[in-house]
Coordinates of C-alpha atoms in Angstrom, one line a residue:
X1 CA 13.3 -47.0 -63.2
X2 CA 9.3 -47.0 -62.9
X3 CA 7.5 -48.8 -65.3
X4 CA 4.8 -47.7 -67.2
X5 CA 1.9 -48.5 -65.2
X6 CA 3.6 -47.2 -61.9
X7 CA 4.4 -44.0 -64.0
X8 CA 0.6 -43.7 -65.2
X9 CA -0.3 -44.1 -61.6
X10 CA 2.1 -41.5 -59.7
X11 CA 0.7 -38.8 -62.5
X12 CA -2.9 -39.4 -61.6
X13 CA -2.7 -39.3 -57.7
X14 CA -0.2 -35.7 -58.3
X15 CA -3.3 -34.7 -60.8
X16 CA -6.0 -35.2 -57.9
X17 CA -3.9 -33.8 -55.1
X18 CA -3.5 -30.3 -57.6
X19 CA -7.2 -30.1 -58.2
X20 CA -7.9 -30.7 -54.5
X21 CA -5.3 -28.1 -53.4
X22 CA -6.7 -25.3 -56.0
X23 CA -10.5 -26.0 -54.9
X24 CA -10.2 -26.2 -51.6
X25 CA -9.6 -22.1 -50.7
X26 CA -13.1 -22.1 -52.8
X27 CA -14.5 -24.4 -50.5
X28 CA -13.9 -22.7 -47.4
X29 CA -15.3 -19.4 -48.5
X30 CA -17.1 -18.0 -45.6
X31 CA -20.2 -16.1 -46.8
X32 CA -21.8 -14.9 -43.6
X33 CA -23.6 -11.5 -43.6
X34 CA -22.9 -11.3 -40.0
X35 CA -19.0 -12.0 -39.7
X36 CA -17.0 -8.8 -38.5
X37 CA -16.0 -8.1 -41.5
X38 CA -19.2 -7.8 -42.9
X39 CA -20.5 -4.6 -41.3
X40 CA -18.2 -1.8 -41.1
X41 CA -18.9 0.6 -37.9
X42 CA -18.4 4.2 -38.2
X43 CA -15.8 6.1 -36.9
X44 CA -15.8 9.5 -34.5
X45 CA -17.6 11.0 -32.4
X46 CA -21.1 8.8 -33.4
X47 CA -19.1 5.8 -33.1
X48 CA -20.9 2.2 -31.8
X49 CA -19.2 1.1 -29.1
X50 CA -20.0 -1.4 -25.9
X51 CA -19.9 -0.5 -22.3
X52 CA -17.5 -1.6 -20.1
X53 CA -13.9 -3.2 -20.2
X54 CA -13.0 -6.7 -18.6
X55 CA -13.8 -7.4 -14.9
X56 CA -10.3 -7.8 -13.3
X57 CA -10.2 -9.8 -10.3
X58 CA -7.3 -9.4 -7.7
X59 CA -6.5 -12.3 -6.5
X60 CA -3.5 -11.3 -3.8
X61 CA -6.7 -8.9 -2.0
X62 CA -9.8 -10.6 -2.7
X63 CA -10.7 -7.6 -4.3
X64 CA -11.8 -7.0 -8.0
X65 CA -11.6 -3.6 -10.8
X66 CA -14.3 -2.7 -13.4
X67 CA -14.6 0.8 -15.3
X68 CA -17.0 2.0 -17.5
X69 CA -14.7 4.5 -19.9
X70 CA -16.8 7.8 -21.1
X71 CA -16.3 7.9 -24.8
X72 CA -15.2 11.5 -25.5
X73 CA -14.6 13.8 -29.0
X74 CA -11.1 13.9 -29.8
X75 CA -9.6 17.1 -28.4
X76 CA -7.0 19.7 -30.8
X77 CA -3.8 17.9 -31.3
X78 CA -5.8 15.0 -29.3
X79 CA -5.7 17.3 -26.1
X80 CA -8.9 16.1 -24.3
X81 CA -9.4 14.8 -20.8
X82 CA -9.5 10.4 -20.0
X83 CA -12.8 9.9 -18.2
X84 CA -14.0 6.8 -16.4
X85 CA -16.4 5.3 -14.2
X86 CA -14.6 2.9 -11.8
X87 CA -15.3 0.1 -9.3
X88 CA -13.0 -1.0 -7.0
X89 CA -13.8 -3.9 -4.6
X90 CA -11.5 -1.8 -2.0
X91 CA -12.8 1.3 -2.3
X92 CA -14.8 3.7 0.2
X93 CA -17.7 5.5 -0.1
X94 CA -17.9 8.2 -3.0
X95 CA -20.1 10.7 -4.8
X96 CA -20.6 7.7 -7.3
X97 CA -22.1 5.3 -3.7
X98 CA -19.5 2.6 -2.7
X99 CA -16.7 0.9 -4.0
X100 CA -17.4 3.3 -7.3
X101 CA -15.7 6.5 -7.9
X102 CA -15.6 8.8 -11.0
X103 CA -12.2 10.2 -12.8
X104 CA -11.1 13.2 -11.2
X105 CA -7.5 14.5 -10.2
X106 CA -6.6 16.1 -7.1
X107 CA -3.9 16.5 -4.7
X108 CA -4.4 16.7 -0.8
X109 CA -3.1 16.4 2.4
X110 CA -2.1 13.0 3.7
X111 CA -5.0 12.4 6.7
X112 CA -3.7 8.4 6.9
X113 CA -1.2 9.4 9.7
X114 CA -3.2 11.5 11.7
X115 CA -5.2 14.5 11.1
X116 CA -3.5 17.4 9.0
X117 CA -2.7 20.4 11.0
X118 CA -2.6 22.9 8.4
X119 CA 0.4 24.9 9.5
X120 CA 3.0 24.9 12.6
X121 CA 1.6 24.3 15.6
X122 CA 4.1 25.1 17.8
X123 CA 4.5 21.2 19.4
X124 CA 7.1 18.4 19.6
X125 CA 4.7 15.7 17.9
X126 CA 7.1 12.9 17.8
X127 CA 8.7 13.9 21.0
X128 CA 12.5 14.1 19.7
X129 CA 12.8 17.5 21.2
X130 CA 12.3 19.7 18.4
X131 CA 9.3 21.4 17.4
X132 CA 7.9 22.1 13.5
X133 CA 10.6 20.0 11.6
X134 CA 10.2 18.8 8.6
X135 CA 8.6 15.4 9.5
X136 CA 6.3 17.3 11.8
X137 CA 5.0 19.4 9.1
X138 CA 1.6 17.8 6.9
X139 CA 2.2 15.5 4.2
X140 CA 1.1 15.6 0.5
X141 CA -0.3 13.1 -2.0
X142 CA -0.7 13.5 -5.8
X143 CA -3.4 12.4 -7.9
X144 CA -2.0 8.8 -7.5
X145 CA -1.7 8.2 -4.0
X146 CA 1.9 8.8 -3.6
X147 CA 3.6 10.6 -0.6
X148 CA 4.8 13.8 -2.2
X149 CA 8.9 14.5 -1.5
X150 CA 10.0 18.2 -1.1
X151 CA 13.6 18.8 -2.6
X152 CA 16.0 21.0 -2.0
X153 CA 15.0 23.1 -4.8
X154 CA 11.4 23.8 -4.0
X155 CA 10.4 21.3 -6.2
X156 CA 8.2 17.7 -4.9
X157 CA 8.6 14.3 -6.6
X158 CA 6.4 11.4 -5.5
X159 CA 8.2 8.8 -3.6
X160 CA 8.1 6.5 -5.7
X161 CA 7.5 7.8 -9.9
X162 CA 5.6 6.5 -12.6
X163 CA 4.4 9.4 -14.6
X164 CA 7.6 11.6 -13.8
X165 CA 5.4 14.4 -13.0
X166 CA 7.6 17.6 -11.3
X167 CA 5.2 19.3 -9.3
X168 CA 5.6 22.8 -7.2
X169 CA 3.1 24.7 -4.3
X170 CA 3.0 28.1 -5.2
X171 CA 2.0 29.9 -2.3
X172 CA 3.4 33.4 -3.3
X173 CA 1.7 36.4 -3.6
X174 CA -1.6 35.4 -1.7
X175 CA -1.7 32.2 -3.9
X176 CA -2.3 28.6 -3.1
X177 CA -2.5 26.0 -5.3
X178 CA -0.5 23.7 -7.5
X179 CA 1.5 22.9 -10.5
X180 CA 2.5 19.4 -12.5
X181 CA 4.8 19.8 -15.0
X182 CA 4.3 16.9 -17.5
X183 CA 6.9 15.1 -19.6
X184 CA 5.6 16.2 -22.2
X185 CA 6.1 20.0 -21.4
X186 CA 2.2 20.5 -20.5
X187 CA 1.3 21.8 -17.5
X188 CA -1.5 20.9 -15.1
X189 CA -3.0 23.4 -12.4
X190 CA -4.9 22.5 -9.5
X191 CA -7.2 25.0 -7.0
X192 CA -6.6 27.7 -9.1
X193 CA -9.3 29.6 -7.5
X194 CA -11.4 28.7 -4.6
X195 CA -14.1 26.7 -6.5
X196 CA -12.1 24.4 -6.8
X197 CA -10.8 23.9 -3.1
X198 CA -12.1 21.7 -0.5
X199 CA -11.6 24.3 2.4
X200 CA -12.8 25.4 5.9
X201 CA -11.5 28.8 6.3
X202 CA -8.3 29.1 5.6
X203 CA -7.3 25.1 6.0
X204 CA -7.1 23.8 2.6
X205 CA -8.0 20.0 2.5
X206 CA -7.7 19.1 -1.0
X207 CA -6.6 21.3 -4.8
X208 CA -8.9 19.7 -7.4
X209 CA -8.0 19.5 -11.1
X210 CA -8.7 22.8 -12.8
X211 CA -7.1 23.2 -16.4
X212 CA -4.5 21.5 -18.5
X213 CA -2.6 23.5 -21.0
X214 CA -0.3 21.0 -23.8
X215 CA 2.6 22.6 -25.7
X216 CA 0.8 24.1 -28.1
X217 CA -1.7 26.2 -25.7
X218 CA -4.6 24.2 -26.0
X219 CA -7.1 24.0 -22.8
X220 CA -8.7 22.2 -20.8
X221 CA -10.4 23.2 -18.1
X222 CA -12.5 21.9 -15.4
X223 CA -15.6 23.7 -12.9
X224 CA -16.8 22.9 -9.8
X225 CA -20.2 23.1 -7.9
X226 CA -21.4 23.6 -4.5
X227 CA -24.4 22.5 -3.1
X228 CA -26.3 23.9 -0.1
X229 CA -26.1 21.1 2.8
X230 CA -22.9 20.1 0.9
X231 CA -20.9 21.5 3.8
X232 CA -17.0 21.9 2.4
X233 CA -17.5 19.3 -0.6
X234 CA -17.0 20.2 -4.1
X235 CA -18.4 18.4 -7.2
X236 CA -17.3 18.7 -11.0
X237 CA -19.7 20.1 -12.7
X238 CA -18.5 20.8 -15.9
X239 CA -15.5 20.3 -18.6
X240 CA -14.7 22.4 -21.9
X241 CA -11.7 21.9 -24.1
X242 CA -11.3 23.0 -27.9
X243 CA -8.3 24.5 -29.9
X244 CA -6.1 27.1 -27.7
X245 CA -7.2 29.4 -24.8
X246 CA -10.7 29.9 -24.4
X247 CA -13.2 31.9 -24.9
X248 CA -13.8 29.5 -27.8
X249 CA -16.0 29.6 -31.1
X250 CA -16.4 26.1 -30.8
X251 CA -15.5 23.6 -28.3
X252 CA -16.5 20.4 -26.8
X253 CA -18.0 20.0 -23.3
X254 CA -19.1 17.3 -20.6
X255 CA -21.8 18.4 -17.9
X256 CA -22.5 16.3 -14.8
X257 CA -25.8 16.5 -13.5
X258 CA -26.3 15.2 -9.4
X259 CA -29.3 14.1 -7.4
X260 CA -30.1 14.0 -3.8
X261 CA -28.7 10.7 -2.1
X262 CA -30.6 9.1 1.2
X263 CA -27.3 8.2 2.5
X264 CA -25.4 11.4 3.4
X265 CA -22.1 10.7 3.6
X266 CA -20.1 13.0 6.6
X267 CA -16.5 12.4 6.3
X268 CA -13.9 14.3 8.9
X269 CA -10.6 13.1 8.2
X270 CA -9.4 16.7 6.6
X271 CA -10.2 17.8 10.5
X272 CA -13.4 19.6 9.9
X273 CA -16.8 18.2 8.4
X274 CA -16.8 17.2 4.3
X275 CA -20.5 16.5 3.7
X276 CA -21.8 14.5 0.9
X277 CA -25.2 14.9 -0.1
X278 CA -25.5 14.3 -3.4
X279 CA -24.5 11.6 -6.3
X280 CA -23.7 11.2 -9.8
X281 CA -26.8 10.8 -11.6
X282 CA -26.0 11.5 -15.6
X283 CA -23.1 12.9 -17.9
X284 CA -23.9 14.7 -21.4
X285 CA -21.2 14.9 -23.7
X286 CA -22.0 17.5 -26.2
X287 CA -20.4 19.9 -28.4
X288 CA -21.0 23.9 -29.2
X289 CA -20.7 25.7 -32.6
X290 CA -21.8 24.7 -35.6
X291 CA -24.2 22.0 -34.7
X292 CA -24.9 18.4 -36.7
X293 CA -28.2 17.8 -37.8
X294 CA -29.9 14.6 -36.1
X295 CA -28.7 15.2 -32.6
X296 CA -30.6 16.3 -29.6
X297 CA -30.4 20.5 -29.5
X298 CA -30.6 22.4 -26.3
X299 CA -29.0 24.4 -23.9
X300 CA -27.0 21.7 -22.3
X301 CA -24.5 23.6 -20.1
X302 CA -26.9 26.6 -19.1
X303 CA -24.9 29.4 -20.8
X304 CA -27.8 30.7 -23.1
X305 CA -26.6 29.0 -26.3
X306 CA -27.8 26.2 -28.1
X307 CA -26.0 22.9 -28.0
X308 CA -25.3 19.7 -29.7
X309 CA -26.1 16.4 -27.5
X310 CA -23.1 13.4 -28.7
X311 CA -24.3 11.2 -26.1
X312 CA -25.5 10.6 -22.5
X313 CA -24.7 8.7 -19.6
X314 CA -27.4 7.9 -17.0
X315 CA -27.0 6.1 -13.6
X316 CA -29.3 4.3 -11.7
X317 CA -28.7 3.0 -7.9
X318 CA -30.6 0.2 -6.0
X319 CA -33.1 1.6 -3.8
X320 CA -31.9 1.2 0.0
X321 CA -31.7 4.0 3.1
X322 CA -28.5 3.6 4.3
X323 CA -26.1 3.3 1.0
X324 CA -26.2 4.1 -2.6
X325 CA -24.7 1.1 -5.2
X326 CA -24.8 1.6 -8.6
X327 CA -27.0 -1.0 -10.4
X328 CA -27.2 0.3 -14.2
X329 CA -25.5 3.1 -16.2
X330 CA -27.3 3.5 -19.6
X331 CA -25.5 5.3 -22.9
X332 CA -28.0 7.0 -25.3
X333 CA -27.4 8.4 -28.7
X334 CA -27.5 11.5 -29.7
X335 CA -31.2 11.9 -29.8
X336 CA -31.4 11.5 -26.5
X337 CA -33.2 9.0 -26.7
X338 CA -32.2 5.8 -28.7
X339 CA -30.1 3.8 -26.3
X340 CA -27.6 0.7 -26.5
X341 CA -28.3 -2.3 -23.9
X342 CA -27.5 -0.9 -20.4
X343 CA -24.4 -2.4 -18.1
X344 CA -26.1 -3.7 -15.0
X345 CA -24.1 -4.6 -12.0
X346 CA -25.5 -6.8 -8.9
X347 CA -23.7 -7.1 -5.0
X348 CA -23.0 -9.9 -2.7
X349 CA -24.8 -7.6 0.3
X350 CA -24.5 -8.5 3.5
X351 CA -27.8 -6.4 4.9
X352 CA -27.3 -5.8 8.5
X353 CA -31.0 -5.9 10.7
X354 CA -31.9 -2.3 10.9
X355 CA -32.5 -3.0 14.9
X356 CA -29.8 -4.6 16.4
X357 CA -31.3 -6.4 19.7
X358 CA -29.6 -8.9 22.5
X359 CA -32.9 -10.1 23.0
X360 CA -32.5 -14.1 23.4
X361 CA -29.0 -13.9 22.7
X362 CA -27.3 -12.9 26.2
X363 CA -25.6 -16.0 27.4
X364 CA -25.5 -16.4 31.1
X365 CA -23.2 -17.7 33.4
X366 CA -23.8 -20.4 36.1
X367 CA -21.5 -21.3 39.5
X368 CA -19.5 -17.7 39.3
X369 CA -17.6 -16.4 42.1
X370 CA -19.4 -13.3 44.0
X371 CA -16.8 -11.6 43.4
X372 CA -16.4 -10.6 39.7
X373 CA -15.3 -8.0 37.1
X374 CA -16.5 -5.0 39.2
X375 CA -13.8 -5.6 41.5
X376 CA -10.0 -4.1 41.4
X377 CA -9.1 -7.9 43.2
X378 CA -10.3 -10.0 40.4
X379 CA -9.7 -10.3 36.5
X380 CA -9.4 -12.8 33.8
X381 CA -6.6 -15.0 32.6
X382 CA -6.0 -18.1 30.7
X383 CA -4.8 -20.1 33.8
X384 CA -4.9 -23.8 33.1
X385 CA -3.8 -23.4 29.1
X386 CA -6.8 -24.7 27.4
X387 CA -7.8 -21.0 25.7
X388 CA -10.7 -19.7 27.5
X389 CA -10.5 -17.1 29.7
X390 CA -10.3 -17.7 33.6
X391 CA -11.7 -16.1 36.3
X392 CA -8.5 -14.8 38.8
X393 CA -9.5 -13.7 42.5
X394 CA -7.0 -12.1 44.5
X395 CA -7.0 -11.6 48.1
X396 CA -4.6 -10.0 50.8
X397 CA -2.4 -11.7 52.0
X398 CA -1.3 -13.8 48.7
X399 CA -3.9 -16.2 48.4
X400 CA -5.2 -16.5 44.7
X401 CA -8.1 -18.3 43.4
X402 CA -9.2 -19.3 40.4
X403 CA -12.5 -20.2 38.7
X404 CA -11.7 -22.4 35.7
X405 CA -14.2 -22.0 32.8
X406 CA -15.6 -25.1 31.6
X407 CA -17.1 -23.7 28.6
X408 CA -20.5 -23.0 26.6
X409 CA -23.1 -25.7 28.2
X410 CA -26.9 -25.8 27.1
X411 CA -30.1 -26.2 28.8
X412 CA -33.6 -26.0 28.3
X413 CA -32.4 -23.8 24.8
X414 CA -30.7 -21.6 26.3
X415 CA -26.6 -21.2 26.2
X416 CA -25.1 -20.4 29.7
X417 CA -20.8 -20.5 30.7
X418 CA -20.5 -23.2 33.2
X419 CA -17.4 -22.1 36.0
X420 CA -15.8 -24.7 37.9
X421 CA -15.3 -24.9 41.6
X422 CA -12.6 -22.3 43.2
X423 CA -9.4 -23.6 43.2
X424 CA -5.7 -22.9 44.8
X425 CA -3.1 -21.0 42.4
X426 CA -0.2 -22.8 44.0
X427 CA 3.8 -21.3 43.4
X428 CA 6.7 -23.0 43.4
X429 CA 8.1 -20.0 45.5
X430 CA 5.2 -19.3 47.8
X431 CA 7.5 -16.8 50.0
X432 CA 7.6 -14.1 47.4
X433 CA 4.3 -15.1 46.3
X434 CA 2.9 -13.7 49.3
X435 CA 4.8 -10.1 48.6
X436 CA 3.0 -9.7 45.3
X437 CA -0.5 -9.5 47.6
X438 CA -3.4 -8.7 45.1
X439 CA -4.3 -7.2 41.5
X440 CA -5.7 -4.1 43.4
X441 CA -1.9 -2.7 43.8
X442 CA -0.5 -0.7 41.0
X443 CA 2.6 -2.6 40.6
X444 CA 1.3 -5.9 39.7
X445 CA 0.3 -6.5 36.6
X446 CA -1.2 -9.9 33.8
X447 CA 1.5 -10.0 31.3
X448 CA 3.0 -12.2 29.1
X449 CA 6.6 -11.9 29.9
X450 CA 8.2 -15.1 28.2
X451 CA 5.9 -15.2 25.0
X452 CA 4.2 -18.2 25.1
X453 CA 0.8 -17.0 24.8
X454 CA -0.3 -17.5 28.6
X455 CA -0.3 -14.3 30.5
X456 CA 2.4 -14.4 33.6
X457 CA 1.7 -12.3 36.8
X458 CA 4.1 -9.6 37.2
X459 CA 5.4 -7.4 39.9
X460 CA 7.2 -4.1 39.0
X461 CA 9.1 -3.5 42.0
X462 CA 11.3 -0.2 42.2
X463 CA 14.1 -2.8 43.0
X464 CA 14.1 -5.9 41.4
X465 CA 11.4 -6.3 38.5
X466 CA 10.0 -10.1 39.0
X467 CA 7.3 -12.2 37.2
X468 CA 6.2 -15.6 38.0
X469 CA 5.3 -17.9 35.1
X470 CA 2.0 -19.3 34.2
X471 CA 2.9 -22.8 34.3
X472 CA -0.5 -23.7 32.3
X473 CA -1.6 -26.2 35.7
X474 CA -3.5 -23.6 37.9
X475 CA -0.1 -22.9 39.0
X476 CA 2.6 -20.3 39.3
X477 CA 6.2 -20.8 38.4
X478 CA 9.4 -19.8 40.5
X479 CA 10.4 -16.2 40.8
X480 CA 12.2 -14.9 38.0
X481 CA 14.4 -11.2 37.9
X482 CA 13.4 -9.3 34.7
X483 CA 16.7 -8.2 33.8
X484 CA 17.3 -4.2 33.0
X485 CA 20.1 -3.0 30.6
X486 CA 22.1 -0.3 32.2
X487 CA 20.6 3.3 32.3
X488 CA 17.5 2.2 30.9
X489 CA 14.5 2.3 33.7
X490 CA 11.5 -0.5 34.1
X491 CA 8.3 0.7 32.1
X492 CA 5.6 1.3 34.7
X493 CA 2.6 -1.1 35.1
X494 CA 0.8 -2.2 32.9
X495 CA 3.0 -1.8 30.1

């Protein structure tokens, strides 16, 4: 048992640790006027929001990923269109300048195996006999990059699915253009109509996004622009979705507007010439009906009625004659004129001289043979193993010589290849050294036979194919029979 006094003290220490524990949460009140939870930021369309997502480096390419997402009013049933600006370190050259590229869906012909050819042609093109198969015929790529797969049943899946996305050509009844049939039962159209085709003719490159239709037969749809000198190349110009099929009472609407670019972009994979001359210079969001008060009021999509500005997107590019990169995209309110802290973006450049001269950089040569490059005798090989290239000189008759390079020397500040003396190519078989006579006949030929990265001289006799090995000495190995399988013939020289 405890006594009194221990008693007396165990109640005082559980007295202080009870006051401690209920003033403590009192304590550590934090007050701030500027914690997150102090402000509360509004909701919708006028919503505050930053610019930009994380920078995403990749580390298996080297390469890095960046977008900028367009903030959009939410659609009927949330039926609206995903927009983005985004960078990717891989990328090519776009109507947003290189390595960006702005958010539009498309499908087109695969130009990665060769150019398309549009329709049969008539040819064996991979030479097994048979003309305009099916693996002949032009491939097709969706919106993501993947190979489309024709099935049985007229329908294509990509090779390899993420969005399960069934998609069909209709080409029927003087028609061309395609459909993606969604998981969700919505249906996506592309090239509906010729605006949106990227075409020459009657060879159609690319079927652009045109409208979106959900379940419930709400729109979206999609226009495109062309511009004179814009030979073949489309831009979106515009966007319009609100509740069901248009025409609409009220909708909501995003119009790109496009400047002139110095560096015109001529592109001629699809087989004929895709000229891009202009580039992405702002994007309005705005809305049409009954108009807030406080915004920005004009005709924003040139249809003669008045408009409601949301917010805008402007895009500014560094200042350079040979490529556009985008350096700033600014977001203003819906004054038009109010506007958050831009996100500004700098490049490692490597700027190439805009005259590219050999002046003072020509390295020249000293003790060379008089007989050189320009003649059908001579040529260059690696002959004494010690990776620099060789000079070879071939006479009739058998005799070979060889001028050993001894490297980059330097002298009086200039660089100059120092050659060695000629020297005898001696064989361990000199008898059928003599039948190979010179590089000047067809059938002989610098190859390496036995792969052991020196280059062996071969002759490609009707009879008995030979090669002699480079021994890595200034010398030639024995002669050795190439071996031939049975009813297969010895390629022809060089091969």
């Amino acid at each position: 048992m405890l006594d009194r006094q221990s008693q007396r003290s165990l109640r005082t220490g559980w007295t202080a640790f009870l006051v401690l524990l209920f003033l403590s949460p009192a304590l550590a009140v934090d007050k701030s006027g500027v914690k997150p939870t102090s402000i509360s930021l509004p909701s919708g369309p006028g919503s505050i929001e930053g610019l930009g997502s994380d920078f995403e480096p990749h580390l298996n390419t080297g390469t890095s990923s960046y977008n900028v997402p367009i903030s959009l009013p939410a659609g009927t049933a949330g039926h609206s269109p995903s927009l983005s600006l985004n960078y990717e370190g891989g990328f090519g050259n776009s109507s947003m300048g290189i390595a960006w590229s702005f958010s539009n869906s498309s499908i087109r012909r695969q130009c990665e195996k060769g150019i398309p050819r549009y329709e049969p042609n008539g040819a064996d093109d991979d030479f097994d006999g048979l003309t305009d198969e099916t693996d002949e015929q032009d491939r097709f790529l969706d919106p993501s990059g993947e190979e489309l797969v024709l099935m049985d049943n007229g329908i294509y899946y990509p090779e390899n699915q993420e969005q399960f996305i069934r998609w069909r050509h209709i080409t029927t009844d003087g028609n061309d253009y395609w459909e993606g049939h969604l998981p969700s039962g919505g249906i996506q159209e592309y090239g509906l109509t010729e605006e949106s085709r990227v075409h020459e003719g009657e060879r159609i490159y690319k079927w652009c996004l045109q409208r979106i239709v959900d379940t419930n037969g709400n729109v979206i749809e999609y226009d495109y622009v062309r511009f004179p000198g814009s030979d073949n190349q489309i831009y979106c110009s515009a966007i319009r979705y609100g509740p069901g099929a248009p025409p609409w009472d009220a909708f909501s609407m995003v119009t790109m507007t496009y400047e002139d670019r110095p560096d015109v972009l001529d592109d001629y994979r699809s087989g004929f010439l895709m000229r891009t001359g202009k580039r992405l210079k702002q994007i309005d969001i705005a809305l049409q009906g009954d108009l807030p008060t406080g915004h920005l009021i004009g005709d924003i999509n040139s249809d003669g009625i008045n408009d409601a500005l949301i917010r805008r997107y402007v895009l500014d590019y560094e200042t350079h004659p040979h490529w556009s990169l985008l350096s700033k995209v600014t977001i203003f309110g819906a004054d038009g004129v109010s506007s958050l802290p831009p996100a500004e973006f700098e490049y490692g450049v490597r700027d190439q001289p805009r005259v590219v001269s050999a002046a003072n950089a020509v390295i020249g040569t000293k003790s060379e043979p008089l007989k050189v490059m320009d003649n059908d005798f001579v040529d260059l090989i690696d002959i004494n193993a010690d990776a620099l290239p060789d000079i070879l000189r071939t006479e009739l008759g058998g005799q070979h010589l060889a001028y050993l390079n001894q490297g980059v020397r330097t002298e009086g500040g200039r660089d100059y290849i120092q050659w060695g003396p000629p020297q005898n190519v001696d064989s361990s078989d000199n008898g059928d050294l003599a039948l190979v006579r010179n590089l000047n006949e067809a059938e002989v030929s610098l190859t390496d036979v036995d792969g052991d990265g020196l280059a062996d001289l071969v002759l490609n006799s009707s009879i008995n194919p030979r090669y002699f090995k480079n021994n890595g000495e200034v010398s030639w190995g024995p002669t050795k029979i190439i071996e031939i399988k049975d009813g297969e013939d010895f390629p022809p020289a060089p091969y």
